[in-house]
Amino acid sequence: MLKLTTQHIDQIRNYFLAETKEESNALQRNIAPYFLSGFLIELKELFINHPLDEERLRSIGKSMGAEEHINSLKEIQQSYYEHLARLYVIGIINEDLEKLLNVNNKIFNEEIEYYSNLSKVFRTHEREKLKKKFQLIEGQSKIHDIEITDAFKQIERDRLKSIFKNSNIEEEVPVAALVPNDSTRTLGSKNRNIWRPIAIAASIVGFIVLAGYLFILREEKIENSRIAKNNEFESALFGSKNNLTENQKIYEVREQRLLGFVDNEKADSLTVEVRDVKSMSGLIEFKKAILLNEFDNVKENDLAAKNIDRILDSLNSLQNYLLSIFNTYTYDPNKKSLILNISSTDSIFGIYRYSIKGNKFLISVNLNNKFYNIKQGSIIYPLIEVLNEKDLDELKKIEDWYKIINNPLNCVNSENQFYEYYKNMDGRLGPVAGIWKLDNYIEAWDDKKIISVDSIIDISSWVIFPIFYNKYKVCDIDKGFQGEKAEKDFIAFFEKVSDKFVYSCQFLYANCSVTSEVSFQNKNHFEIEYFLPEPLLRLQPTDNKNIRIKWRFKWQRVYPKPKDF
Amino acid sequence: MSKVVALYQTEKAVIEGVKNFEDAAATILYNKHKDYCIRFMARMYDDAETIQDIYQDAVIVLIENIRHKNLILENTSIQTYLNSICRNQVLSRFKLSKKMKNITNDDIEDSFDEKIDDWLDDLNSLKSERLIIISEELLKMKDDGGKCYDLLALFYFESRTMDYIAQKLEYTNADNAKNQKSRCQKRLKEQVFKRIQ
């Protein structure tokens, strides 16, 4: 008699939860013996027509030697109803569902009610989200309107100021002087009558302008006092701007409007997620400043430092500085999301402005805006949605960079990309970076003796690429290494420790035990070998339990060639 | 022109984006047709805030019809379809109101003649106790952090595949996502039924 195993139970579950007829047929073929024996048909009939008949379920299970799986069958029954109820709610009607709808199956009816409700709730939440989004868009347009109005006001003020300056000069000239004398007059004596009203009108205009200007002066005084208060606040937080030396580059960044302030009396730390940062000009500038400014600084200030260590050192110190501001921060380029963990002692409000002082990153605040509470885990949407093309291009470039240096699973996509990168970096990638051909083979060892050697025919190209702070990633570009889609089952690194490079690797299930020291300087060949770790050996089907497998790698540099190096 | 706009240059692309729950597509849809619809409604009704509210509801109706009712606009444009929703909503809301301006047929130009589904189903107020409980428990899940809310929304609301969900929520594979989904669903159900009982 056939006896159900756990694997069969999984197959039966998949069969009942199949989305399509094709999928169901394919799964049915997998479990053909059970299907042919009528077990599945009987089970399905029970699920549809007798949902509460537990005795019959036991009897069917018993007939298939599945006594110990009765609970699993019950779970499958429940999942089957859930699955069909979901299909019903999203409007996909299949054969089983039709049958179930035609019988009065209490459990299934309850499932339908539950999933309809769930669906309604999600729709309501989605509506609320859309509504909020639209209101945000409206709010944004209003802000833009205000900004435009302010801009016009400023233009008007400047214009009035300039008129006033001119009228100052004219004030010293008697009104009569505005009237041309006979010698300059060309239009005859009658024109004297024309100039007089103009002169009177001009003096009236002058008076209005003067009054307007006095009013503006008063407004500006109020505005300046407000700005002074803000500066005082900023200075208290971050130190005075006047402390900057002339040589220090200041990246003034557009104001980034974020909603909210931190109200985290209860929480020890606060996580704020800034979403859709494709639109965060602040973040772009921030990254640009970190990545480009730091490199520029190295180039300008330390021309002798043509090595990656210096650059990565700078990046690392900046990273530490950032970490001292936020407990942690992570940028997810896929979600375009910046996650800031702000310590409980900080309070951050309203409008943020990012700026870079030398190699320091600052956030300043503006208190003159509306505030919203941000609770733990709040999500903030920047108000500015669409950037201009230049910004997006810039962002794209920086993101590519950022992805590479921040994610040890990432690498360059192709040899060509590496050539270009290498060229742009003007040889500053250090002695390890390059394209290497790898020849590898394995030896099977039994009781300390080699019993066989298998050469792995596939000789592939690998790029050794700097990722972060003295660390290099080994990337297999022959296997279509594609940025984020990095193979995650094996990664290897070279790390510089003192003057030596240390190779380490990691499989999905185990670490390599190897920590070979490798000398790269002016060497174009090297070899590494290690025994496969125990967990991986267990995955290799072998009859001989004492067998050990040693993996040997032979590397040969193909780019840059020794003469280029 | 920005790249975001460039991505949604055709109506088909916008509809596809909306269908795929892309936020940018909804924004483009909202912004692109707003002026015309608002002007169109302003000829019938005075109150700017109400008009804006109606327009927002109309866009939500359109988005829901695209997402959940497989709306296909073959012989008509999004603008025309939206105009019709707006027109019907204004007429229905303010038929008896004195604020309604006298309008002629000429005023109602460029509108969609066929019968359209232009009302939001009555979901706005979660009246039933069960709905309220489910909503509260889901929001609690969301506030607690973790991926349960997003996972359930992607599966039950957006009808995404497990492969897609696994990639989006960074699970190692679809099976893991599936197991997690079952756990989340079970947790939600337990909480809901505990409260109902």
PDB file of C-alpha atoms in Angstrom, chain B residues 11-159:
ATOM      1  CA  GLU B  11      -1.729  57.038 -22.152  1.00  0.00           C
ATOM      2  CA  LYS B  12      -1.076  53.361 -22.470  1.00  0.00           C
ATOM      3  CA  ALA B  13       2.093  53.737 -20.415  1.00  0.00           C
ATOM      4  CA  VAL B  14       0.249  55.720 -17.761  1.00  0.00           C
ATOM      5  CA  ILE B  15      -2.489  53.091 -17.546  1.00  0.00           C
ATOM      6  CA  GLU B  16       0.088  50.327 -17.358  1.00  0.00           C
ATOM      7  CA  GLY B  17       1.917  52.221 -14.600  1.00  0.00           C
ATOM      8  CA  VAL B  18      -1.292  52.738 -12.633  1.00  0.00           C
ATOM      9  CA  LYS B  19      -2.101  49.061 -13.031  1.00  0.00           C
ATOM     10  CA  ASN B  20       1.302  48.197 -11.610  1.00  0.00           C
ATOM     11  CA  PHE B  21       0.703  50.407  -8.585  1.00  0.00           C
ATOM     12  CA  GLU B  22       3.452  52.833  -9.599  1.00  0.00           C
ATOM     13  CA  ASP B  23       3.125  56.005  -7.551  1.00  0.00           C
ATOM     14  CA  ALA B  24       4.624  58.191 -10.249  1.00  0.00           C
ATOM     15  CA  ALA B  25       1.981  57.081 -12.763  1.00  0.00           C
ATOM     16  CA  ALA B  26      -0.813  58.088 -10.386  1.00  0.00           C
ATOM     17  CA  THR B  27       0.850  61.468  -9.897  1.00  0.00           C
ATOM     18  CA  ILE B  28       1.228  62.024 -13.618  1.00  0.00           C
ATOM     19  CA  LEU B  29      -2.388  61.007 -14.162  1.00  0.00           C
ATOM     20  CA  TYR B  30      -3.545  63.394 -11.469  1.00  0.00           C
ATOM     21  CA  ASN B  31      -1.477  66.345 -12.631  1.00  0.00           C
ATOM     22  CA  LYS B  32      -1.958  65.906 -16.336  1.00  0.00           C
ATOM     23  CA  HIS B  33      -5.734  66.034 -16.391  1.00  0.00           C
ATOM     24  CA  LYS B  34      -6.372  68.293 -13.444  1.00  0.00           C
ATOM     25  CA  ASP B  35      -6.525  71.684 -15.121  1.00  0.00           C
ATOM     26  CA  TYR B  36      -8.955  70.620 -17.814  1.00  0.00           C
ATOM     27  CA  CYS B  37     -11.285  68.802 -15.431  1.00  0.00           C
ATOM     28  CA  ILE B  38     -11.238  71.611 -12.882  1.00  0.00           C
ATOM     29  CA  ARG B  39     -12.010  74.212 -15.574  1.00  0.00           C
ATOM     30  CA  PHE B  40     -14.682  71.927 -16.922  1.00  0.00           C
ATOM     31  CA  MET B  41     -16.353  71.577 -13.521  1.00  0.00           C
ATOM     32  CA  ALA B  42     -15.889  75.248 -12.665  1.00  0.00           C
ATOM     33  CA  ARG B  43     -18.379  76.028 -15.442  1.00  0.00           C
ATOM     34  CA  MET B  44     -20.981  74.085 -13.516  1.00  0.00           C
ATOM     35  CA  TYR B  45     -20.120  74.787  -9.918  1.00  0.00           C
ATOM     36  CA  ASP B  46     -18.468  77.546  -7.946  1.00  0.00           C
ATOM     37  CA  ASP B  47     -16.826  76.027  -4.933  1.00  0.00           C
ATOM     38  CA  ALA B  48     -13.145  75.448  -5.737  1.00  0.00           C
ATOM     39  CA  GLU B  49     -12.498  73.164  -2.781  1.00  0.00           C
ATOM     40  CA  THR B  50     -15.430  70.922  -3.569  1.00  0.00           C
ATOM     41  CA  ILE B  51     -14.391  70.754  -7.185  1.00  0.00           C
ATOM     42  CA  GLN B  52     -10.927  69.697  -6.167  1.00  0.00           C
ATOM     43  CA  ASP B  53     -12.404  67.059  -3.890  1.00  0.00           C
ATOM     44  CA  ILE B  54     -14.576  65.736  -6.697  1.00  0.00           C
ATOM     45  CA  TYR B  55     -11.604  65.628  -9.031  1.00  0.00           C
ATOM     46  CA  GLN B  56      -9.582  63.642  -6.502  1.00  0.00           C
ATOM     47  CA  ASP B  57     -12.429  61.151  -6.082  1.00  0.00           C
ATOM     48  CA  ALA B  58     -12.767  60.909  -9.846  1.00  0.00           C
ATOM     49  CA  VAL B  59      -9.098  60.051 -10.238  1.00  0.00           C
ATOM     50  CA  ILE B  60      -9.411  57.442  -7.505  1.00  0.00           C
ATOM     51  CA  VAL B  61     -12.423  55.933  -9.321  1.00  0.00           C
ATOM     52  CA  LEU B  62     -10.413  55.812 -12.532  1.00  0.00           C
ATOM     53  CA  ILE B  63      -7.412  54.257 -10.773  1.00  0.00           C
ATOM     54  CA  GLU B  64      -9.594  51.625  -9.111  1.00  0.00           C
ATOM     55  CA  ASN B  65     -11.338  50.812 -12.363  1.00  0.00           C
ATOM     56  CA  ILE B  66      -7.998  50.353 -14.078  1.00  0.00           C
ATOM     57  CA  ARG B  67      -6.594  48.233 -11.278  1.00  0.00           C
ATOM     58  CA  HIS B  68      -9.509  46.128 -10.213  1.00  0.00           C
ATOM     59  CA  LYS B  69     -12.004  46.202 -13.029  1.00  0.00           C
ATOM     60  CA  ASN B  70      -9.573  45.925 -15.933  1.00  0.00           C
ATOM     61  CA  LEU B  71     -10.864  49.100 -17.500  1.00  0.00           C
ATOM     62  CA  ILE B  72      -9.753  49.338 -21.123  1.00  0.00           C
ATOM     63  CA  LEU B  73     -10.087  52.678 -22.865  1.00  0.00           C
ATOM     64  CA  GLU B  74     -10.088  51.769 -26.520  1.00  0.00           C
ATOM     65  CA  ASN B  75     -12.021  54.478 -28.268  1.00  0.00           C
ATOM     66  CA  THR B  76     -11.738  57.210 -25.771  1.00  0.00           C
ATOM     67  CA  SER B  77      -9.047  59.116 -23.929  1.00  0.00           C
ATOM     68  CA  ILE B  78      -8.363  59.256 -20.217  1.00  0.00           C
ATOM     69  CA  GLN B  79      -9.314  62.938 -20.275  1.00  0.00           C
ATOM     70  CA  THR B  80     -12.715  62.212 -21.778  1.00  0.00           C
ATOM     71  CA  TYR B  81     -13.344  59.418 -19.341  1.00  0.00           C
ATOM     72  CA  LEU B  82     -12.369  61.604 -16.393  1.00  0.00           C
ATOM     73  CA  ASN B  83     -14.539  64.446 -17.665  1.00  0.00           C
ATOM     74  CA  SER B  84     -17.504  62.126 -17.679  1.00  0.00           C
ATOM     75  CA  ILE B  85     -16.877  60.959 -14.150  1.00  0.00           C
ATOM     76  CA  CYS B  86     -16.506  64.545 -12.986  1.00  0.00           C
ATOM     77  CA  ARG B  87     -19.589  65.688 -14.837  1.00  0.00           C
ATOM     78  CA  ASN B  88     -21.726  62.896 -13.426  1.00  0.00           C
ATOM     79  CA  GLN B  89     -20.455  63.490  -9.942  1.00  0.00           C
ATOM     80  CA  VAL B  90     -21.116  67.216 -10.089  1.00  0.00           C
ATOM     81  CA  LEU B  91     -24.572  66.678 -11.521  1.00  0.00           C
ATOM     82  CA  SER B  92     -25.469  64.071  -8.953  1.00  0.00           C
ATOM     83  CA  ARG B  93     -24.083  65.927  -5.984  1.00  0.00           C
ATOM     84  CA  PHE B  94     -25.549  69.303  -6.784  1.00  0.00           C
ATOM     85  CA  LYS B  95     -28.589  68.648  -8.905  1.00  0.00           C
ATOM     86  CA  LEU B  96     -30.820  70.309  -6.380  1.00  0.00           C
ATOM     87  CA  SER B  97     -28.353  72.869  -5.170  1.00  0.00           C
ATOM     88  CA  LYS B  98     -28.914  76.501  -5.944  1.00  0.00           C
ATOM     89  CA  LYS B  99     -25.205  76.937  -6.306  1.00  0.00           C
ATOM     90  CA  MET B 100     -25.318  74.955  -9.492  1.00  0.00           C
ATOM     91  CA  LYS B 101     -24.908  77.171 -12.528  1.00  0.00           C
ATOM     92  CA  ASN B 102     -27.225  76.885 -15.450  1.00  0.00           C
ATOM     93  CA  ILE B 103     -25.461  74.849 -18.011  1.00  0.00           C
ATOM     94  CA  THR B 104     -26.251  73.917 -21.525  1.00  0.00           C
ATOM     95  CA  ASN B 105     -25.320  70.843 -23.445  1.00  0.00           C
ATOM     96  CA  ASP B 106     -22.597  72.854 -25.144  1.00  0.00           C
ATOM     97  CA  ASP B 107     -20.901  73.247 -21.792  1.00  0.00           C
ATOM     98  CA  ILE B 108     -20.609  69.538 -21.391  1.00  0.00           C
ATOM     99  CA  GLU B 109     -18.288  68.979 -24.266  1.00  0.00           C
ATOM    100  CA  ASP B 110     -15.898  66.157 -24.764  1.00  0.00           C
ATOM    101  CA  SER B 111     -17.526  63.691 -22.455  1.00  0.00           C
ATOM    102  CA  PHE B 112     -17.911  59.982 -22.609  1.00  0.00           C
ATOM    103  CA  ASP B 113     -21.391  58.884 -23.632  1.00  0.00           C
ATOM    104  CA  GLU B 114     -21.515  55.278 -22.613  1.00  0.00           C
ATOM    105  CA  LYS B 115     -22.567  54.386 -19.138  1.00  0.00           C
ATOM    106  CA  ILE B 116     -19.534  54.506 -16.940  1.00  0.00           C
ATOM    107  CA  ASP B 117     -18.819  53.155 -13.529  1.00  0.00           C
ATOM    108  CA  ASP B 118     -18.068  56.424 -11.873  1.00  0.00           C
ATOM    109  CA  TRP B 119     -18.748  55.983  -8.199  1.00  0.00           C
ATOM    110  CA  LEU B 120     -16.566  54.802  -5.459  1.00  0.00           C
ATOM    111  CA  ASP B 121     -18.083  51.710  -3.886  1.00  0.00           C
ATOM    112  CA  ASP B 122     -19.238  52.366  -0.415  1.00  0.00           C
ATOM    113  CA  LEU B 123     -15.936  51.686   1.261  1.00  0.00           C
ATOM    114  CA  ASN B 124     -15.241  55.138   2.484  1.00  0.00           C
ATOM    115  CA  SER B 125     -16.614  54.556   5.885  1.00  0.00           C
ATOM    116  CA  LEU B 126     -15.729  51.224   7.357  1.00  0.00           C
ATOM    117  CA  LYS B 127     -19.107  50.704   8.955  1.00  0.00           C
ATOM    118  CA  SER B 128     -19.087  47.057   9.765  1.00  0.00           C
ATOM    119  CA  GLU B 129     -17.481  46.068  13.030  1.00  0.00           C
ATOM    120  CA  ARG B 130     -15.489  43.358  11.290  1.00  0.00           C
ATOM    121  CA  LEU B 131     -14.080  45.801   8.780  1.00  0.00           C
ATOM    122  CA  ILE B 132     -13.075  48.151  11.529  1.00  0.00           C
ATOM    123  CA  ILE B 133     -11.348  45.354  13.426  1.00  0.00           C
ATOM    124  CA  ILE B 134      -9.498  44.106  10.348  1.00  0.00           C
ATOM    125  CA  SER B 135      -8.460  47.629   9.491  1.00  0.00           C
ATOM    126  CA  GLU B 136      -7.227  48.319  13.005  1.00  0.00           C
ATOM    127  CA  GLU B 137      -5.316  45.072  13.233  1.00  0.00           C
ATOM    128  CA  LEU B 138      -3.705  45.667   9.844  1.00  0.00           C
ATOM    129  CA  LEU B 139      -2.666  49.154  10.849  1.00  0.00           C
ATOM    130  CA  LYS B 140      -1.311  47.776  14.091  1.00  0.00           C
ATOM    131  CA  MET B 141       0.774  45.369  12.020  1.00  0.00           C
ATOM    132  CA  LYS B 142       2.012  48.279   9.969  1.00  0.00           C
ATOM    133  CA  ASP B 143       2.905  50.332  13.031  1.00  0.00           C
ATOM    134  CA  ASP B 144       4.708  47.415  14.594  1.00  0.00           C
ATOM    135  CA  GLY B 145       7.143  47.472  11.693  1.00  0.00           C
ATOM    136  CA  GLY B 146       8.131  44.338   9.850  1.00  0.00           C
ATOM    137  CA  LYS B 147       6.961  43.332   6.452  1.00  0.00           C
ATOM    138  CA  CYS B 148       3.595  41.723   7.218  1.00  0.00           C
ATOM    139  CA  TYR B 149       1.425  44.608   6.098  1.00  0.00           C
ATOM    140  CA  ASP B 150       3.259  45.072   2.824  1.00  0.00           C
ATOM    141  CA  LEU B 151       3.388  41.361   2.230  1.00  0.00           C
ATOM    142  CA  LEU B 152      -0.351  40.904   2.701  1.00  0.00           C
ATOM    143  CA  ALA B 153      -1.142  43.995   0.655  1.00  0.00           C
ATOM    144  CA  LEU B 154       1.033  42.812  -2.206  1.00  0.00           C
ATOM    145  CA  PHE B 155      -0.555  39.389  -2.193  1.00  0.00           C
ATOM    146  CA  TYR B 156      -4.206  40.076  -1.418  1.00  0.00           C
ATOM    147  CA  PHE B 157      -4.569  43.576  -2.804  1.00  0.00           C
ATOM    148  CA  GLU B 158      -2.108  43.869  -5.638  1.00  0.00           C
ATOM    149  CA  SER B 159      -2.332  40.149  -6.533  1.00  0.00           C
TER     150      SER B 159
END
